[in-house]
Coordinates of C-alpha atoms (C1' of nucleotides) in Angstrom, one line a residue:
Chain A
X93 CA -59.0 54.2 -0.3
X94 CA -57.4 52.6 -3.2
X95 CA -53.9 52.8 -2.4
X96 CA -52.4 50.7 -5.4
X97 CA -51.4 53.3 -7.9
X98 CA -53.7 52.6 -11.0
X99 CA -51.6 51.6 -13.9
X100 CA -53.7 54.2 -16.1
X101 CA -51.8 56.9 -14.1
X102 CA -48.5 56.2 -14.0
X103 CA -48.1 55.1 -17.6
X104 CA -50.8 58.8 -18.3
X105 CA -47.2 60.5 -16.5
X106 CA -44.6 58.7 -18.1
X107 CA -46.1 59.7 -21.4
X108 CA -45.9 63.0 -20.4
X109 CA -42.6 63.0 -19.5
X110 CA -41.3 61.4 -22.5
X111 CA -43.4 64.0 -24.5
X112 CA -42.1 66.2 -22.7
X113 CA -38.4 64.8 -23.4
X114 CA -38.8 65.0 -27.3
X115 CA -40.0 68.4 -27.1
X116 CA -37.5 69.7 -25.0
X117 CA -34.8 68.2 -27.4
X118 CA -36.1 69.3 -30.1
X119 CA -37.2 72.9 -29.3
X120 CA -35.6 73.5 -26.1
X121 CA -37.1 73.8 -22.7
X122 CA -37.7 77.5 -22.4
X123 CA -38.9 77.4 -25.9
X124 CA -41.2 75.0 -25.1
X125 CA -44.8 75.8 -23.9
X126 CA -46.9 74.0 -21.5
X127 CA -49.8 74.4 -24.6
X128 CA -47.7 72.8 -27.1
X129 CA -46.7 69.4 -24.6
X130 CA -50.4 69.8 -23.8
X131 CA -51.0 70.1 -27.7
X132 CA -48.8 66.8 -28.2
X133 CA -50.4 64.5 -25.6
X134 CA -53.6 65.6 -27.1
X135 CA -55.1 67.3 -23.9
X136 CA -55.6 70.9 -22.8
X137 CA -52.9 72.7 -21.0
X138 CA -54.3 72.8 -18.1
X139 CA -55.3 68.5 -17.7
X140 CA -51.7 67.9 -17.4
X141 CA -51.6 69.4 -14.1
X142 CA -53.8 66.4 -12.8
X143 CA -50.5 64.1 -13.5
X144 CA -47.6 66.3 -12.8
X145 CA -47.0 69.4 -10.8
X146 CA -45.1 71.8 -12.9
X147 CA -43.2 72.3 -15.9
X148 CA -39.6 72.3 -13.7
X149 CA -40.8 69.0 -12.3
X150 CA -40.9 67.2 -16.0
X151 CA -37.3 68.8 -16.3
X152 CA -36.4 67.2 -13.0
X153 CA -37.7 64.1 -13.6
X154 CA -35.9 63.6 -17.2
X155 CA -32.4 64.8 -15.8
X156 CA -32.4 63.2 -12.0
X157 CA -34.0 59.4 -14.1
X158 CA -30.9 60.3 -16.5
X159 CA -28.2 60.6 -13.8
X160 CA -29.7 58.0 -11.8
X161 CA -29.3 55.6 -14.2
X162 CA -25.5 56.2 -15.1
X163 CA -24.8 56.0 -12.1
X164 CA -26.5 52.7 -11.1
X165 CA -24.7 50.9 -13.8
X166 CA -21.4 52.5 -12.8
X167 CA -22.1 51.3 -9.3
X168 CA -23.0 47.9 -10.5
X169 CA -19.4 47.7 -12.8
X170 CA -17.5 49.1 -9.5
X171 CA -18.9 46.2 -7.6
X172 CA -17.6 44.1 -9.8
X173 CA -14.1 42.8 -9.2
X174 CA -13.4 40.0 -11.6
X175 CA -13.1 42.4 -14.4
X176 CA -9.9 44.0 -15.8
X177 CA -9.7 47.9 -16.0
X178 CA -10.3 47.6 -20.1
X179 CA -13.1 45.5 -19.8
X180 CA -15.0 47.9 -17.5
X181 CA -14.5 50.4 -19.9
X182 CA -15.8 48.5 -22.6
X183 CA -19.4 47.9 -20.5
X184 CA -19.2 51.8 -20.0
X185 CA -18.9 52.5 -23.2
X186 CA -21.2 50.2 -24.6
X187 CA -23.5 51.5 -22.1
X188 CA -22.9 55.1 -23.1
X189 CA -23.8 54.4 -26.9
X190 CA -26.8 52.2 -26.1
X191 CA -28.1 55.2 -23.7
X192 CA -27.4 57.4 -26.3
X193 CA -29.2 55.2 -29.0
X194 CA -32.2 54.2 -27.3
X195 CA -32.7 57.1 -25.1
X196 CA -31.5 60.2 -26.9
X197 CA -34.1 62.5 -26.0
X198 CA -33.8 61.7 -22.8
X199 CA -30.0 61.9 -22.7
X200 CA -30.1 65.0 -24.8
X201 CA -31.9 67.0 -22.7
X202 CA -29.7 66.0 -19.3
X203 CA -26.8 66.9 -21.4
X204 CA -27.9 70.5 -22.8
X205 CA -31.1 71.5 -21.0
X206 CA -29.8 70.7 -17.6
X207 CA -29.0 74.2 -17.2
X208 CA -32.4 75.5 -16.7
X209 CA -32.9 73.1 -13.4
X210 CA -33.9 75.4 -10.6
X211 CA -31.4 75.1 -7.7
X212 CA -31.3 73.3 -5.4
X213 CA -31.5 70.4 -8.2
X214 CA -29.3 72.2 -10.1
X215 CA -26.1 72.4 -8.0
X216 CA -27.0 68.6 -7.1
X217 CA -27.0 67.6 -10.6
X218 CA -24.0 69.1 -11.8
X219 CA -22.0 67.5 -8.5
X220 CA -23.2 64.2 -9.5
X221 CA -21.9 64.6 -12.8
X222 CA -18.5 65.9 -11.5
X223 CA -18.5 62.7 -9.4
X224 CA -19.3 60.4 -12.1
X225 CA -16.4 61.7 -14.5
X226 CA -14.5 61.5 -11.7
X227 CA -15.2 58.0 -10.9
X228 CA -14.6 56.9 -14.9
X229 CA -11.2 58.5 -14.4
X230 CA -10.5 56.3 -11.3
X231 CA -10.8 52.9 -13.4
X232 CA -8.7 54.1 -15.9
X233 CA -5.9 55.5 -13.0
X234 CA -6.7 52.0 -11.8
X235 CA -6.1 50.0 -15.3
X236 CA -2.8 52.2 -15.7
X237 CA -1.5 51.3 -11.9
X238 CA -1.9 47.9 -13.3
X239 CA -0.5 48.0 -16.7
X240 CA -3.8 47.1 -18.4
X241 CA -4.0 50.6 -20.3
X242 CA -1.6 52.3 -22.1
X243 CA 0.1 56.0 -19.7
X244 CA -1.9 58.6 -20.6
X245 CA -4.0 61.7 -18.9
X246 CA -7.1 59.7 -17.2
X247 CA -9.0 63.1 -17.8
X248 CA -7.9 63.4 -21.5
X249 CA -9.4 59.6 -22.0
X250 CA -12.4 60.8 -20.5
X251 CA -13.0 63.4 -22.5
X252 CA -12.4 61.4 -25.6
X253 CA -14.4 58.9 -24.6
X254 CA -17.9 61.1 -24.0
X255 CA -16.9 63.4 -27.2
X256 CA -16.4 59.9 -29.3
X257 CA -19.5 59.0 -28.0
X258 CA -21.0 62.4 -28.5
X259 CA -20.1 62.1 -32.3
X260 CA -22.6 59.1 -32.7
X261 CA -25.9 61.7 -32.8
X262 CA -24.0 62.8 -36.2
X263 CA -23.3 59.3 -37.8
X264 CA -26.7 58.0 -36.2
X265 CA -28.4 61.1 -38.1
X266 CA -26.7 60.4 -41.7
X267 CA -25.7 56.7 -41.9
X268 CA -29.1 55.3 -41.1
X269 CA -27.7 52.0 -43.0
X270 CA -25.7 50.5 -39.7
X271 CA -27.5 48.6 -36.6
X272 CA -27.1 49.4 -33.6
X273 CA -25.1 46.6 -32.8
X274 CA -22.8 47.4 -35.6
X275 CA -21.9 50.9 -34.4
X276 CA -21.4 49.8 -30.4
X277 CA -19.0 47.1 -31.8
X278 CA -17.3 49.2 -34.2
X279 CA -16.4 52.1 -31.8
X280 CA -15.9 49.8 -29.2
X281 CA -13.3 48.7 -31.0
X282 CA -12.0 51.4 -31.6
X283 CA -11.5 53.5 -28.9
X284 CA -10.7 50.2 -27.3
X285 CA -7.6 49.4 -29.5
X286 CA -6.6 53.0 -28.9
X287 CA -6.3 52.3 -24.8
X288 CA -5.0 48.9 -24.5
X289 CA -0.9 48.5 -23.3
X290 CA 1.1 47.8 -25.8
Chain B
X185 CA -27.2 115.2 -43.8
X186 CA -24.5 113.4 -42.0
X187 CA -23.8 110.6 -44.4
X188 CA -20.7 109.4 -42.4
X189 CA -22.2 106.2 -40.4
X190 CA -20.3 107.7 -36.7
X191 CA -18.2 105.3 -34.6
X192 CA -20.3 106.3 -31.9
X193 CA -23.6 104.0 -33.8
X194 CA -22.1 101.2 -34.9
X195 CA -19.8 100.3 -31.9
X196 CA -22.9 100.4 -30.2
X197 CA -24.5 98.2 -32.3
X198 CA -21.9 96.3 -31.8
X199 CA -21.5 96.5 -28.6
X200 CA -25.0 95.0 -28.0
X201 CA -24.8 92.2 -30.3
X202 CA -21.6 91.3 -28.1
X203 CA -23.4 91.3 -25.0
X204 CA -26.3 89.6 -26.8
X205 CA -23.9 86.4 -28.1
X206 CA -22.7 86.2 -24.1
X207 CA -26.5 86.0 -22.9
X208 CA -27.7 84.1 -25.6
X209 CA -24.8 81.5 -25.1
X210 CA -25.6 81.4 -21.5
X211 CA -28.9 81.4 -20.8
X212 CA -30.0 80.4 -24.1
X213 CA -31.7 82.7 -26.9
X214 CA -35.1 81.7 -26.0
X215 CA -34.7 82.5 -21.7
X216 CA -32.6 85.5 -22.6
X217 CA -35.2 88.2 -22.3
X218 CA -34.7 92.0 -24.2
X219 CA -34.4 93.5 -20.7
X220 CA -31.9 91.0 -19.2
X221 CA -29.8 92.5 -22.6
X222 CA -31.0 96.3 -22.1
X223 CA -29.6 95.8 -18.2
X224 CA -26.0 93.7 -19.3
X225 CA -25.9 97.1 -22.2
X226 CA -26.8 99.4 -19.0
X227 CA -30.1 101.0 -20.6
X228 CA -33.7 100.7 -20.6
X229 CA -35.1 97.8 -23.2
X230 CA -37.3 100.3 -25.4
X231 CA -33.7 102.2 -26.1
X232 CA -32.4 98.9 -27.8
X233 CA -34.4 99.4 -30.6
X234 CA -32.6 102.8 -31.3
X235 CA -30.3 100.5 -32.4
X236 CA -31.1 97.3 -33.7
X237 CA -34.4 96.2 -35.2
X238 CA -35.6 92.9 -33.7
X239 CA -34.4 90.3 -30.9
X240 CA -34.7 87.8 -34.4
X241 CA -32.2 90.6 -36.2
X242 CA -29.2 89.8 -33.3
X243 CA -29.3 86.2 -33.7
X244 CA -28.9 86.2 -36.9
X245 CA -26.1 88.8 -36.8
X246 CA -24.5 86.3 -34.9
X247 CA -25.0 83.2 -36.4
X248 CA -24.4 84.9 -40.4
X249 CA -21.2 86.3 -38.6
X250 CA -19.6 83.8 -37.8
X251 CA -20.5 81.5 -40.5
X252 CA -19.0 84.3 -42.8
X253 CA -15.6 84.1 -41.1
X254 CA -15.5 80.6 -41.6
X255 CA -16.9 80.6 -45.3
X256 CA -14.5 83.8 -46.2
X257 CA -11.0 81.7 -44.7
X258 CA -12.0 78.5 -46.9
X259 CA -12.2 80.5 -50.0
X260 CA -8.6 82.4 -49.2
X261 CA -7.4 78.7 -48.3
X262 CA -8.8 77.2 -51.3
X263 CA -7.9 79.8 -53.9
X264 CA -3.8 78.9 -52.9
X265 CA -2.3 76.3 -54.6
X266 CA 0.9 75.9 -52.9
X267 CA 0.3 74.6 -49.9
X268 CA -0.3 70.8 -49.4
X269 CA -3.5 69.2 -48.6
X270 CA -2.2 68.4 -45.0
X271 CA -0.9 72.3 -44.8
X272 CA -4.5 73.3 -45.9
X273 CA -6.1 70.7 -43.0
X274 CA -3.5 72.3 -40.3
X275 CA -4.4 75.7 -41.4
X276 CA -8.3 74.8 -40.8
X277 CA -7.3 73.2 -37.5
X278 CA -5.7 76.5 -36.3
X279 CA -8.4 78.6 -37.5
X280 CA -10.8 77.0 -35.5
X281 CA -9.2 76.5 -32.7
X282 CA -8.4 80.4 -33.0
X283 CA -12.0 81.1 -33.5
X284 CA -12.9 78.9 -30.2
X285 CA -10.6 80.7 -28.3
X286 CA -11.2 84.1 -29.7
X287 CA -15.1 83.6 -30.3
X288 CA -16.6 81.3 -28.3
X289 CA -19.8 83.0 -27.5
X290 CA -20.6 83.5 -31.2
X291 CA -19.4 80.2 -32.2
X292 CA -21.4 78.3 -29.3
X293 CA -24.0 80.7 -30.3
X294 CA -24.0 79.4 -33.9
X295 CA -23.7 76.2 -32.8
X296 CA -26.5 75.9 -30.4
X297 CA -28.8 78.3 -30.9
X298 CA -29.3 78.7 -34.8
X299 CA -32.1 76.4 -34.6
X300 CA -34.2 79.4 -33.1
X301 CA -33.2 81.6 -36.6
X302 CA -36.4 82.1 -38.1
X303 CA -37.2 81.1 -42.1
X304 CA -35.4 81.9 -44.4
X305 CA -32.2 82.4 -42.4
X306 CA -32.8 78.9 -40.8
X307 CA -32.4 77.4 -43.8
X308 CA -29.8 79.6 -45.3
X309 CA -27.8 78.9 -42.2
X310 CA -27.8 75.3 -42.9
X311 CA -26.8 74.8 -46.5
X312 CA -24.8 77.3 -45.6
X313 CA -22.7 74.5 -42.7
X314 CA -23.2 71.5 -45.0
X315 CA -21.4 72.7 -47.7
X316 CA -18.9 74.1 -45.5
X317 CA -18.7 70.7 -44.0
X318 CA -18.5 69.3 -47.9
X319 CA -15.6 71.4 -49.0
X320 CA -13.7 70.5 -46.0
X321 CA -14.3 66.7 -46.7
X322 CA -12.9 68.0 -50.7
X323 CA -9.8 69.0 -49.4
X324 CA -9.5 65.6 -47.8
X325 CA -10.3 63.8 -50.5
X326 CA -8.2 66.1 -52.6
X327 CA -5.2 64.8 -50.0
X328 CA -5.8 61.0 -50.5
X329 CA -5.9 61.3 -54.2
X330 CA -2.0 63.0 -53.9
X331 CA -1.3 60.4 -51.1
X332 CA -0.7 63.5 -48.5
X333 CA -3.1 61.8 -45.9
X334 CA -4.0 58.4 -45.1
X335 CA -6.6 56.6 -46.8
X336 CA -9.5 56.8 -45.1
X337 CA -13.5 58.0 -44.7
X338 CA -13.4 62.0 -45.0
X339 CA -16.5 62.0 -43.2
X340 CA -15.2 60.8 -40.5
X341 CA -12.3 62.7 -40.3
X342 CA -14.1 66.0 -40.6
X343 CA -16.8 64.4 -37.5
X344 CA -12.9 64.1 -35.9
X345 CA -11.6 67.2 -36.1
X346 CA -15.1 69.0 -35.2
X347 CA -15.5 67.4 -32.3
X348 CA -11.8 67.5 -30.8
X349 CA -12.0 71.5 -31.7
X350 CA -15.5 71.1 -29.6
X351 CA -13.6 69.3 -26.6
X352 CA -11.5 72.5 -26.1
X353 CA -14.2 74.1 -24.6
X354 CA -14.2 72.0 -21.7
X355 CA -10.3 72.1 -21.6
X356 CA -10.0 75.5 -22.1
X357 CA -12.8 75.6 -19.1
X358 CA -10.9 73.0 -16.4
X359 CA -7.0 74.1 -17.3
X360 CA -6.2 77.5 -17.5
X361 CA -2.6 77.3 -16.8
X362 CA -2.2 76.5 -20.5
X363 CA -1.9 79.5 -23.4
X364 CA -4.4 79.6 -26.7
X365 CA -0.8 79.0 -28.5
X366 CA 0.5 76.0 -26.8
X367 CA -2.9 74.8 -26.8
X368 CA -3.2 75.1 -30.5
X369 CA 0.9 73.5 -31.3
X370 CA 0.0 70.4 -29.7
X371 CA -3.7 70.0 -31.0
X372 CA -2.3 70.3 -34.3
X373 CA 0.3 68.1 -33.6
X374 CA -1.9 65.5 -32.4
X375 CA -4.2 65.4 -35.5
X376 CA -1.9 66.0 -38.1
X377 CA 0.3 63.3 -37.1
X378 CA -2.8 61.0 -37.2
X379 CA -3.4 61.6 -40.8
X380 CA -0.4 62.2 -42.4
X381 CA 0.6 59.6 -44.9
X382 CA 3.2 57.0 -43.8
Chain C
dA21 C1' -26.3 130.0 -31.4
dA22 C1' -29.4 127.4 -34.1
dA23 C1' -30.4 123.2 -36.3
dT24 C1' -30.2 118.4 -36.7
dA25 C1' -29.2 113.8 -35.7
dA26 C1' -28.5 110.2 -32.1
dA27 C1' -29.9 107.9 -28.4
dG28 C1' -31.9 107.8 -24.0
dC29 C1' -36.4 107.7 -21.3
dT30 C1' -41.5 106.4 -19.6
dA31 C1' -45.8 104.4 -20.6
dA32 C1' -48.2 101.2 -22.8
dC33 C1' -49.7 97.5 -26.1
dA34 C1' -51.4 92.8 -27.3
dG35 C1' -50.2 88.3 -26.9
dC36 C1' -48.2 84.6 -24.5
dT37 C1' -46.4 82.2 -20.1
dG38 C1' -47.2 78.7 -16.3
dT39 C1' -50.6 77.8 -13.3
dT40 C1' -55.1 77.6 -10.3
dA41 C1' -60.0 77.2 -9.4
dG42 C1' -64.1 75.1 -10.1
dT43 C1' -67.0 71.9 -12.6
dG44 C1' -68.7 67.8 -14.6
dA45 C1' -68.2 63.2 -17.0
dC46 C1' -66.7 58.6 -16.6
dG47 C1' -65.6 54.1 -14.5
dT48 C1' -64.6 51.3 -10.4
dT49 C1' -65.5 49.8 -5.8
dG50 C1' -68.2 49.5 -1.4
Chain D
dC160 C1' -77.3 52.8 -6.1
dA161 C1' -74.1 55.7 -3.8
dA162 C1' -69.6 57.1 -3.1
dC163 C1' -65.2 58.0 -4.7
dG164 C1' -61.2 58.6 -7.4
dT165 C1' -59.6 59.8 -12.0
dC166 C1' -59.1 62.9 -15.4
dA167 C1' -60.8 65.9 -18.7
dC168 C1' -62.8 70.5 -19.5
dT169 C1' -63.5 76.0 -19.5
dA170 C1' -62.4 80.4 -17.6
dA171 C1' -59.3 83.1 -15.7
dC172 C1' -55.1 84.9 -13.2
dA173 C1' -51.0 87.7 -12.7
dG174 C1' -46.7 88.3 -14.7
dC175 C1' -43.7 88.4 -18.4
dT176 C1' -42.7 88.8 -23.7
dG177 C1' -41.0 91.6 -27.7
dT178 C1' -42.1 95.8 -29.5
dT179 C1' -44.1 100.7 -30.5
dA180 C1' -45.2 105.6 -29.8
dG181 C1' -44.1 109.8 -28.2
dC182 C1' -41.1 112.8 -25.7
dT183 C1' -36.8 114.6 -24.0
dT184 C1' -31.9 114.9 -23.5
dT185 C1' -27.3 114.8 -25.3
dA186 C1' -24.0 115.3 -28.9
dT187 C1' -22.6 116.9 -33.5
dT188 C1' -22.7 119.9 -37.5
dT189 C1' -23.7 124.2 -39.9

DNA sequence: AAATAAAGCTAACAGCTGTTAGTGACGTTG
DNA sequence: CAACGTCACTAACAGCTGTTAGCTTTATTT
């Protein structure tokens, strides 16, 4: 029988799938070649298919785990009611730049690879996208019925946020010379300032 | 003999490299397949060739292009020596946002799918952007020195302006009820205002 | 009208694509 | 030891890739 899921096996997946991640980054996924992931994990093309069931599943995988976990933390922060409009979007962005540091390949391809998701997952990950941006907008609607941020377009600061955010991949390829830690706190502060009332 | 190059050939030409910058900006270069192109130009993909030489050969028409265009309106800009470093930045606001507007399947193009340009042109194409992006930082630098703009990292303000100019595209996407030209007014308006000295 | 160039077509190629089938080696469990 | 699950391998597939060769049709020029 051995129903408990050998740890050899998931862990044999996972590397796939962040092998998988890089390469799609890097190359793109239709560039990409089931040989050259192979190639990478240091197995023949055709072993891989004893861990996963198909190239579109690995794509799958990377977006839906992606999603998920925005959308987990966003649920967590909306839970929360002893926090003021700002502060929530503080932990968002804070969230969004560690994401984007720690998991860029990851993030990368959900961002610009998504598009080759065959439907249904497709249609069902772009809707949970539109819902997420639409549920960022609602804090801020929220912090400005409240005074706590400044009158303004929700959907402008929305789009300034994730394109602030978005710049990071630039700085975090040329400045290697600043933490982590440094950069969340700096634009943090920044885009922070920017929001606040008064 | 026939040594005049007809309108007939080279609006053909062109009128496949067109169609290729839409397909390669939406499906990608890699996914976009010679016969998807042959069926968008409304011909068989062996009669392509009567026209172009390679698949290779249209992505870099597209990606040398556009870089041109931008290259060739820094010079002009460069070369006058009346207008004000702020005037210059404005001008290189407008243009892009012009080219955006105008050009987005070549620029996205150039953007996102250069990386499949094969050696040299990969290469080329590169140092081509980053002194592109230099000179632009120059004219910034230029401004400081004159006390025109605002004392701060031209790095950063380049990173700025690319990536407001980049959140068009989803603007230009979600609110059509707004024209290129108002668009253009009040993005200018925005940055400039932010740099300007004082 | 004859000649020539331009641009379409069909058929076919070699190589690559993701994927399956079948086999055997290894290590763990009964 | 026997049985089993895990996971790698080789060989092969059907379909798709960009591209070429050769031929024919259409348009332009002499």
């Amino acid at each position: 029988m051995a129903r408990i899921r050998s740890k050899k096996n998931s862990s044999r997946k996972e590397l796939i799938t962040l092998a998988a991640a890089r390469l799609f980054r890097e190359k793109g996924f239709s560039a990409t070649g089931m040989r050259d992931l192979a190639g990478d994990v240091g197995v023949e093309a055709a072993s891989l298919y004893n861990h996963i069931s198909s190239k579109a599943e690995l794509l799958q995988e990377i977006c839906f785990r992606i999603a998920n976990t925005f959308t987990t933390q966003l649920n967590e922060l909306e839970a929360n009611d002893t926090m003021s409009s700002i502060e929530k979007i503080e932990q968002v962005i804070r969230f969004h730049i560690r994401m984007w540091v720690d998991r860029i390949d990851e993030v990368l391809v959900a961002n610009n690879e998504s598009k080759y998701l065959d439907e249904p997952y497709l249609t069902t990950f772009y809707n949970e996208r539109r819902i997420y941006v639409r549920r960022l907008e609602m804090i801020i609607e929220d912090g400005i019925k409240k005074k706590q941020i400044r009158k303004i377009q929700p959907y402008a600061v929305v789009l300034l946020l994730l394109s602030a955010v978005r710049g990071i991949e630039f700085w975090h390829r040329t400045k290697k010379n600043i933490s982590a830690a440094e950069l969340e706190d700096s634009m943090v502060v920044n885009i922070i300032n920017g929001l606040a009332a008064q």
